[in-house]
Amino acid sequence: MASRTAKSAIEKGGGGIDEIVFAIPGKGGQSKANLDAFCKAFSD
């Protein structure tokens, strides 16, 4: 799900970055995993 949100954010451009930040749940390890997926999506 995080990668799908990242893909959507990339398609929308810069404005989508705020959306994905808020889409990351604040649950410890899960949040970290989603953040890593987000960073990977934007670094590719």
XYZ file of N, CA and C in Angstrom, residues 2-40:
117
model
N 1.942 1.249 0.748
C 2.812 2.431 0.792
C 3.392 2.735 -0.583
N 3.789 1.685 -1.305
C 4.372 1.917 -2.628
C 3.330 2.449 -3.598
N 2.084 2.004 -3.460
C 1.012 2.518 -4.316
C 0.796 3.998 -4.037
N 0.815 4.375 -2.771
C 0.656 5.786 -2.400
C 1.828 6.601 -2.926
N 3.027 6.043 -2.840
C 4.209 6.742 -3.348
C 4.096 6.954 -4.854
N 3.629 5.927 -5.555
C 3.469 6.037 -7.004
C 2.473 7.146 -7.327
N 1.384 7.200 -6.587
C 0.380 8.248 -6.778
C 0.983 9.626 -6.518
N 1.784 9.727 -5.470
C 2.417 11.003 -5.130
C 3.375 11.443 -6.232
N 4.122 10.492 -6.777
C 5.062 10.812 -7.851
C 4.309 11.309 -9.083
N 3.192 10.657 -9.402
C 2.403 11.047 -10.567
C 1.836 12.454 -10.414
N 1.488 12.813 -9.193
C 0.930 14.142 -8.937
C 2.003 15.220 -8.903
N 3.233 14.829 -8.678
C 4.303 15.805 -8.563
C 4.525 16.210 -7.119
N 5.175 17.343 -6.918
C 5.581 17.792 -5.586
C 4.464 17.851 -4.570
N 3.255 18.207 -4.992
C 2.131 18.326 -4.065
C 1.769 17.021 -3.392
N 2.157 15.898 -3.998
C 1.825 14.595 -3.439
C 2.684 14.204 -2.257
N 3.799 14.909 -2.054
C 4.711 14.541 -0.965
C 4.017 14.672 0.392
N 3.262 15.746 0.585
C 2.534 15.918 1.839
C 1.561 14.771 2.062
N 0.903 14.329 0.991
C -0.056 13.233 1.117
C 0.597 11.971 1.633
N 1.749 11.618 1.069
C 2.373 10.360 1.504
C 2.913 10.472 2.916
N 3.390 11.639 3.297
C 3.869 11.815 4.670
C 2.726 11.555 5.650
N 1.538 12.064 5.326
C 0.391 11.856 6.209
C -0.183 10.455 6.080
N 0.120 9.768 4.971
C -0.381 8.406 4.775
C 0.437 7.375 5.544
N 1.620 7.767 6.011
C 2.466 6.839 6.767
C 1.918 6.726 8.191
N 1.491 5.529 8.583
C 0.966 5.366 9.938
C 2.067 5.501 10.990
N 1.738 6.104 12.117
C 2.729 6.306 13.163
C 2.809 5.123 14.097
N 3.223 3.964 13.572
C 3.280 2.757 14.395
C 4.668 2.138 14.357
N 5.599 2.759 15.012
C 6.941 2.189 15.180
C 7.544 1.583 13.929
N 7.793 0.278 13.962
C 8.464 -0.418 12.865
C 7.712 -0.320 11.549
N 6.393 -0.364 11.601
C 5.605 -0.268 10.373
C 5.817 1.087 9.721
N 5.845 2.133 10.530
C 6.078 3.474 10.005
C 7.456 3.554 9.357
N 8.450 2.951 10.006
C 9.813 2.945 9.460
C 9.852 2.207 8.126
N 9.165 1.079 8.038
C 9.124 0.306 6.795
C 8.485 1.122 5.678
N 7.408 1.820 5.991
C 6.742 2.653 4.991
C 7.621 3.822 4.586
N 8.323 4.393 5.557
C 9.224 5.500 5.254
C 10.355 5.028 4.337
N 10.885 3.838 4.601
C 11.930 3.277 3.739
C 11.404 3.062 2.321
N 10.179 2.544 2.201
C 9.571 2.325 0.886
C 9.394 3.649 0.159
N 8.988 4.657 0.906
C 8.810 6.003 0.354
C 10.136 6.556 -0.169
N 11.178 6.457 0.637
C 12.496 6.967 0.235
C 13.018 6.219 -0.984
N 12.821 4.912 -1.013
C 13.281 4.106 -2.142
C 12.539 4.508 -3.415
